[in-house]
Structures are given as C-alpha cells and as structure tokens.
C-alpha cells in the first residue's frame, strides 16, 4: 500500500523582508510624487528667502550688515535699500552672493578701497 501526502493549500509566496506589501510601497511612492508635483505646480520653493513675508532686505551703510524692514516702512537711519533689480531674494542667490562683503555709502553705492 502506497501512502501519498496530499497538500491541502497552495504555498504562499515569501513575505517581503520590510514587512510592507508591494501595494503599500506603491502607495507611499504615489504620495511622495503627489507632494513633489504639488510643490512644483504651486510655485513653492525649497530655498530660504532672505526676508520673511511682508518684509524687504536693506543694507547697512559703511558696514557689511544686512537686515529686513517691514513693507511700507522706510529703512532706519544708517540703512539703505538695495538698488532696483539688484535685490537679493533667496539666501545664496546671485545678488546675495554679490552683496556679501560689499560696503555701501549713504546713497547705496559701493565704497571702494
């Protein structure tokens, strides 16, 4: 008499080592892609602005200092606005690097020497 073992169930595929199912990994990827697309489409930037919302940058007279002043207010004494078209917007942008270490006079012109 021959005895055969009968398998009652199909074997399951091995479970991923991370414990996450492929569907969950796909969902996480979709969420990250959606967040990235939303940032691009809404114009959000990951760069840090020189001044926060409602403020603009000013330059110290006779020094290398920089500060921010509330929109609608004039710079305090000893501070000047940056020349039009040469205002740094983001930390490390071209104008921020340009003005780094530059000393200006009371009219906002660079001082040589």
mmCIF file with all atom_site columns, C-alpha atoms in Angstrom:
data_model
loop_
_atom_site.group_PDB
_atom_site.id
_atom_site.type_symbol
_atom_site.label_atom_id
_atom_site.label_alt_id
_atom_site.label_comp_id
_atom_site.label_asym_id
_atom_site.label_entity_id
_atom_site.label_seq_id
_atom_site.pdbx_PDB_ins_code
_atom_site.Cartn_x
_atom_site.Cartn_y
_atom_site.Cartn_z
_atom_site.occupancy
_atom_site.B_iso_or_equiv
_atom_site.pdbx_formal_charge
_atom_site.auth_seq_id
_atom_site.auth_comp_id
_atom_site.auth_asym_id
_atom_site.auth_atom_id
_atom_site.pdbx_PDB_model_num
ATOM 1   C CA . UNK A 1 1   ? 0.000  0.000   0.000  1.00 0.00 ? 1   UNK A CA 1
ATOM 2   C CA . UNK A 1 2   ? 1.348  3.375   -1.020 1.00 0.00 ? 2   UNK A CA 1
ATOM 3   C CA . UNK A 1 3   ? 0.691  6.404   1.120  1.00 0.00 ? 3   UNK A CA 1
ATOM 4   C CA . UNK A 1 4   ? 0.794  9.785   -0.560 1.00 0.00 ? 4   UNK A CA 1
ATOM 5   C CA . UNK A 1 5   ? 0.821  13.078  1.205  1.00 0.00 ? 5   UNK A CA 1
ATOM 6   C CA . UNK A 1 6   ? -1.691 15.415  -0.090 1.00 0.00 ? 6   UNK A CA 1
ATOM 7   C CA . UNK A 1 7   ? -1.088 19.135  0.013  1.00 0.00 ? 7   UNK A CA 1
ATOM 8   C CA . UNK A 1 8   ? -4.211 20.944  1.108  1.00 0.00 ? 8   UNK A CA 1
ATOM 9   C CA . UNK A 1 9   ? -3.185 24.545  0.290  1.00 0.00 ? 9   UNK A CA 1
ATOM 10  C CA . UNK A 1 10  ? -1.099 26.371  -2.281 1.00 0.00 ? 10  UNK A CA 1
ATOM 11  C CA . UNK A 1 11  ? 2.151  27.605  -0.789 1.00 0.00 ? 11  UNK A CA 1
ATOM 12  C CA . UNK A 1 12  ? 2.255  31.353  -0.091 1.00 0.00 ? 12  UNK A CA 1
ATOM 13  C CA . UNK A 1 13  ? 4.951  33.466  -1.713 1.00 0.00 ? 13  UNK A CA 1
ATOM 14  C CA . UNK A 1 14  ? 7.616  34.676  0.720  1.00 0.00 ? 14  UNK A CA 1
ATOM 15  C CA . UNK A 1 15  ? 6.759  37.907  2.502  1.00 0.00 ? 15  UNK A CA 1
ATOM 16  C CA . UNK A 1 16  ? 8.971  40.948  1.796  1.00 0.00 ? 16  UNK A CA 1
ATOM 17  C CA . UNK A 1 17  ? 11.690 41.492  4.396  1.00 0.00 ? 17  UNK A CA 1
ATOM 18  C CA . UNK A 1 18  ? 10.470 45.020  5.156  1.00 0.00 ? 18  UNK A CA 1
ATOM 19  C CA . UNK A 1 19  ? 7.076  43.815  6.213  1.00 0.00 ? 19  UNK A CA 1
ATOM 20  C CA . UNK A 1 20  ? 5.452  46.086  3.655  1.00 0.00 ? 20  UNK A CA 1
ATOM 21  C CA . UNK A 1 21  ? 3.402  44.723  0.850  1.00 0.00 ? 21  UNK A CA 1
ATOM 22  C CA . UNK A 1 22  ? 4.098  45.872  -2.710 1.00 0.00 ? 22  UNK A CA 1
ATOM 23  C CA . UNK A 1 23  ? 0.802  47.775  -2.682 1.00 0.00 ? 23  UNK A CA 1
ATOM 24  C CA . UNK A 1 24  ? 1.863  49.829  0.359  1.00 0.00 ? 24  UNK A CA 1
ATOM 25  C CA . UNK A 1 25  ? 5.230  50.668  -1.207 1.00 0.00 ? 25  UNK A CA 1
ATOM 26  C CA . UNK A 1 26  ? 3.433  51.793  -4.353 1.00 0.00 ? 26  UNK A CA 1
ATOM 27  C CA . UNK A 1 27  ? 1.072  53.954  -2.312 1.00 0.00 ? 27  UNK A CA 1
ATOM 28  C CA . UNK A 1 28  ? 3.979  55.607  -0.468 1.00 0.00 ? 28  UNK A CA 1
ATOM 29  C CA . UNK A 1 29  ? 5.666  56.370  -3.799 1.00 0.00 ? 29  UNK A CA 1
ATOM 30  C CA . UNK A 1 30  ? 2.445  57.843  -5.149 1.00 0.00 ? 30  UNK A CA 1
ATOM 31  C CA . UNK A 1 31  ? 2.050  60.086  -2.096 1.00 0.00 ? 31  UNK A CA 1
ATOM 32  C CA . UNK A 1 32  ? 5.648  61.364  -2.390 1.00 0.00 ? 32  UNK A CA 1
ATOM 33  C CA . UNK A 1 33  ? 5.245  62.005  -6.110 1.00 0.00 ? 33  UNK A CA 1
ATOM 34  C CA . UNK A 1 34  ? 1.995  63.901  -5.465 1.00 0.00 ? 34  UNK A CA 1
ATOM 35  C CA . UNK A 1 35  ? 3.649  66.125  -2.858 1.00 0.00 ? 35  UNK A CA 1
ATOM 36  C CA . UNK A 1 36  ? 6.518  66.881  -5.229 1.00 0.00 ? 36  UNK A CA 1
ATOM 37  C CA . UNK A 1 37  ? 4.121  67.731  -8.054 1.00 0.00 ? 37  UNK A CA 1
ATOM 38  C CA . UNK A 1 38  ? 2.079  69.988  -5.755 1.00 0.00 ? 38  UNK A CA 1
ATOM 39  C CA . UNK A 1 39  ? 5.211  71.928  -4.750 1.00 0.00 ? 39  UNK A CA 1
ATOM 40  C CA . UNK A 1 40  ? 6.177  72.435  -8.387 1.00 0.00 ? 40  UNK A CA 1
ATOM 41  C CA . UNK A 1 41  ? 2.713  73.414  -9.556 1.00 0.00 ? 41  UNK A CA 1
ATOM 42  C CA . UNK A 1 42  ? 2.018  75.874  -6.746 1.00 0.00 ? 42  UNK A CA 1
ATOM 43  C CA . UNK A 1 43  ? 5.346  77.645  -7.173 1.00 0.00 ? 43  UNK A CA 1
ATOM 44  C CA . UNK A 1 44  ? 6.584  76.742  -3.707 1.00 0.00 ? 44  UNK A CA 1
ATOM 45  C CA . UNK A 1 45  ? 10.301 76.932  -3.349 1.00 0.00 ? 45  UNK A CA 1
ATOM 46  C CA . UNK A 1 46  ? 12.538 74.962  -1.101 1.00 0.00 ? 46  UNK A CA 1
ATOM 47  C CA . UNK A 1 47  ? 15.001 77.859  -0.993 1.00 0.00 ? 47  UNK A CA 1
ATOM 48  C CA . UNK A 1 48  ? 15.052 80.064  2.100  1.00 0.00 ? 48  UNK A CA 1
ATOM 49  C CA . UNK A 1 49  ? 14.072 83.672  1.454  1.00 0.00 ? 49  UNK A CA 1
ATOM 50  C CA . UNK A 1 50  ? 16.367 86.480  2.650  1.00 0.00 ? 50  UNK A CA 1
ATOM 51  C CA . UNK A 1 51  ? 13.391 88.122  4.384  1.00 0.00 ? 51  UNK A CA 1
ATOM 52  C CA . UNK A 1 52  ? 10.095 86.675  5.502  1.00 0.00 ? 52  UNK A CA 1
ATOM 53  C CA . UNK A 1 53  ? 6.689  87.543  4.100  1.00 0.00 ? 53  UNK A CA 1
ATOM 54  C CA . UNK A 1 54  ? 5.863  91.256  4.330  1.00 0.00 ? 54  UNK A CA 1
ATOM 55  C CA . UNK A 1 55  ? 9.495  92.355  4.704  1.00 0.00 ? 55  UNK A CA 1
ATOM 56  C CA . UNK A 1 56  ? 12.253 93.500  2.334  1.00 0.00 ? 56  UNK A CA 1
ATOM 57  C CA . UNK A 1 57  ? 16.063 93.431  2.654  1.00 0.00 ? 57  UNK A CA 1
ATOM 58  C CA . UNK A 1 58  ? 18.181 96.522  3.435  1.00 0.00 ? 58  UNK A CA 1
ATOM 59  C CA . UNK A 1 59  ? 21.941 97.074  3.515  1.00 0.00 ? 59  UNK A CA 1
ATOM 60  C CA . UNK A 1 60  ? 23.953 98.748  6.289  1.00 0.00 ? 60  UNK A CA 1
ATOM 61  C CA . UNK A 1 61  ? 25.768 101.990 5.411  1.00 0.00 ? 61  UNK A CA 1
ATOM 62  C CA . UNK A 1 62  ? 29.524 101.763 5.960  1.00 0.00 ? 62  UNK A CA 1
ATOM 63  C CA . UNK A 1 63  ? 29.361 98.128  7.038  1.00 0.00 ? 63  UNK A CA 1
ATOM 64  C CA . UNK A 1 64  ? 28.669 94.690  5.579  1.00 0.00 ? 64  UNK A CA 1
ATOM 65  C CA . UNK A 1 65  ? 25.459 94.160  7.586  1.00 0.00 ? 65  UNK A CA 1
ATOM 66  C CA . UNK A 1 66  ? 22.081 93.226  6.180  1.00 0.00 ? 66  UNK A CA 1
ATOM 67  C CA . UNK A 1 67  ? 18.630 93.320  7.752  1.00 0.00 ? 67  UNK A CA 1
ATOM 68  C CA . UNK A 1 68  ? 14.931 93.235  6.875  1.00 0.00 ? 68  UNK A CA 1
ATOM 69  C CA . UNK A 1 69  ? 12.351 96.015  7.182  1.00 0.00 ? 69  UNK A CA 1
ATOM 70  C CA . UNK A 1 70  ? 8.553  95.754  7.107  1.00 0.00 ? 70  UNK A CA 1
ATOM 71  C CA . UNK A 1 71  ? 6.939  96.548  3.759  1.00 0.00 ? 71  UNK A CA 1
ATOM 72  C CA . UNK A 1 72  ? 5.646  100.123 3.645  1.00 0.00 ? 72  UNK A CA 1
ATOM 73  C CA . UNK A 1 73  ? 8.336  101.420 6.011  1.00 0.00 ? 73  UNK A CA 1
ATOM 74  C CA . UNK A 1 74  ? 11.489 103.298 5.084  1.00 0.00 ? 74  UNK A CA 1
ATOM 75  C CA . UNK A 1 75  ? 14.836 101.859 6.177  1.00 0.00 ? 75  UNK A CA 1
ATOM 76  C CA . UNK A 1 76  ? 16.017 103.203 9.556  1.00 0.00 ? 76  UNK A CA 1
ATOM 77  C CA . UNK A 1 77  ? 18.907 105.654 9.742  1.00 0.00 ? 77  UNK A CA 1
ATOM 78  C CA . UNK A 1 78  ? 22.171 104.008 8.706  1.00 0.00 ? 78  UNK A CA 1
ATOM 79  C CA . UNK A 1 79  ? 20.442 101.600 6.328  1.00 0.00 ? 79  UNK A CA 1
ATOM 80  C CA . UNK A 1 80  ? 19.622 101.847 2.603  1.00 0.00 ? 80  UNK A CA 1
ATOM 81  C CA . UNK A 1 81  ? 17.546 99.920  0.084  1.00 0.00 ? 81  UNK A CA 1
ATOM 82  C CA . UNK A 1 82  ? 19.309 97.764  -2.456 1.00 0.00 ? 82  UNK A CA 1
ATOM 83  C CA . UNK A 1 83  ? 19.368 99.231  -5.982 1.00 0.00 ? 83  UNK A CA 1
ATOM 84  C CA . UNK A 1 84  ? 16.357 98.252  -8.115 1.00 0.00 ? 84  UNK A CA 1
ATOM 85  C CA . UNK A 1 85  ? 16.930 94.977  -9.922 1.00 0.00 ? 85  UNK A CA 1
ATOM 86  C CA . UNK A 1 86  ? 19.819 94.057  -7.607 1.00 0.00 ? 86  UNK A CA 1
ATOM 87  C CA . UNK A 1 87  ? 17.833 92.938  -4.563 1.00 0.00 ? 87  UNK A CA 1
ATOM 88  C CA . UNK A 1 88  ? 18.667 89.516  -3.100 1.00 0.00 ? 88  UNK A CA 1
ATOM 89  C CA . UNK A 1 89  ? 15.574 87.328  -2.764 1.00 0.00 ? 89  UNK A CA 1
ATOM 90  C CA . UNK A 1 90  ? 16.940 83.970  -1.636 1.00 0.00 ? 90  UNK A CA 1
ATOM 91  C CA . UNK A 1 91  ? 19.898 83.059  0.543  1.00 0.00 ? 91  UNK A CA 1
ATOM 92  C CA . UNK A 1 92  ? 22.758 82.172  -1.762 1.00 0.00 ? 92  UNK A CA 1
ATOM 93  C CA . UNK A 1 93  ? 21.234 83.593  -4.960 1.00 0.00 ? 93  UNK A CA 1
ATOM 94  C CA . UNK A 1 94  ? 23.370 85.692  -7.349 1.00 0.00 ? 94  UNK A CA 1
ATOM 95  C CA . UNK A 1 95  ? 22.572 89.049  -5.684 1.00 0.00 ? 95  UNK A CA 1
ATOM 96  C CA . UNK A 1 96  ? 23.021 87.677  -2.170 1.00 0.00 ? 96  UNK A CA 1
ATOM 97  C CA . UNK A 1 97  ? 26.491 86.463  -3.166 1.00 0.00 ? 97  UNK A CA 1
ATOM 98  C CA . UNK A 1 98  ? 27.216 89.742  -4.999 1.00 0.00 ? 98  UNK A CA 1
ATOM 99  C CA . UNK A 1 99  ? 26.475 91.942  -1.970 1.00 0.00 ? 99  UNK A CA 1
ATOM 100 C CA . UNK A 1 100 ? 28.224 89.667  0.520  1.00 0.00 ? 100 UNK A CA 1
ATOM 101 C CA . UNK A 1 101 ? 31.139 91.678  1.906  1.00 0.00 ? 101 UNK A CA 1
ATOM 102 C CA . UNK A 1 102 ? 30.303 94.861  -0.075 1.00 0.00 ? 102 UNK A CA 1
ATOM 103 C CA . UNK A 1 103 ? 30.247 98.139  1.891  1.00 0.00 ? 103 UNK A CA 1
ATOM 104 C CA . UNK A 1 104 ? 27.913 100.895 0.616  1.00 0.00 ? 104 UNK A CA 1
ATOM 105 C CA . UNK A 1 105 ? 27.637 104.649 1.201  1.00 0.00 ? 105 UNK A CA 1
ATOM 106 C CA . UNK A 1 106 ? 24.508 106.573 2.258  1.00 0.00 ? 106 UNK A CA 1
ATOM 107 C CA . UNK A 1 107 ? 23.321 106.578 -1.377 1.00 0.00 ? 107 UNK A CA 1
ATOM 108 C CA . UNK A 1 108 ? 23.662 102.802 -1.664 1.00 0.00 ? 108 UNK A CA 1
ATOM 109 C CA . UNK A 1 109 ? 26.723 102.938 -3.916 1.00 0.00 ? 109 UNK A CA 1
ATOM 110 C CA . UNK A 1 110 ? 29.593 100.522 -3.245 1.00 0.00 ? 110 UNK A CA 1
ATOM 111 C CA . UNK A 1 111 ? 32.561 102.048 -1.432 1.00 0.00 ? 111 UNK A CA 1
ATOM 112 C CA . UNK A 1 112 ? 35.923 101.203 -2.958 1.00 0.00 ? 112 UNK A CA 1
ATOM 113 C CA . UNK A 1 113 ? 39.119 100.941 -1.086 1.00 0.00 ? 113 UNK A CA 1
#
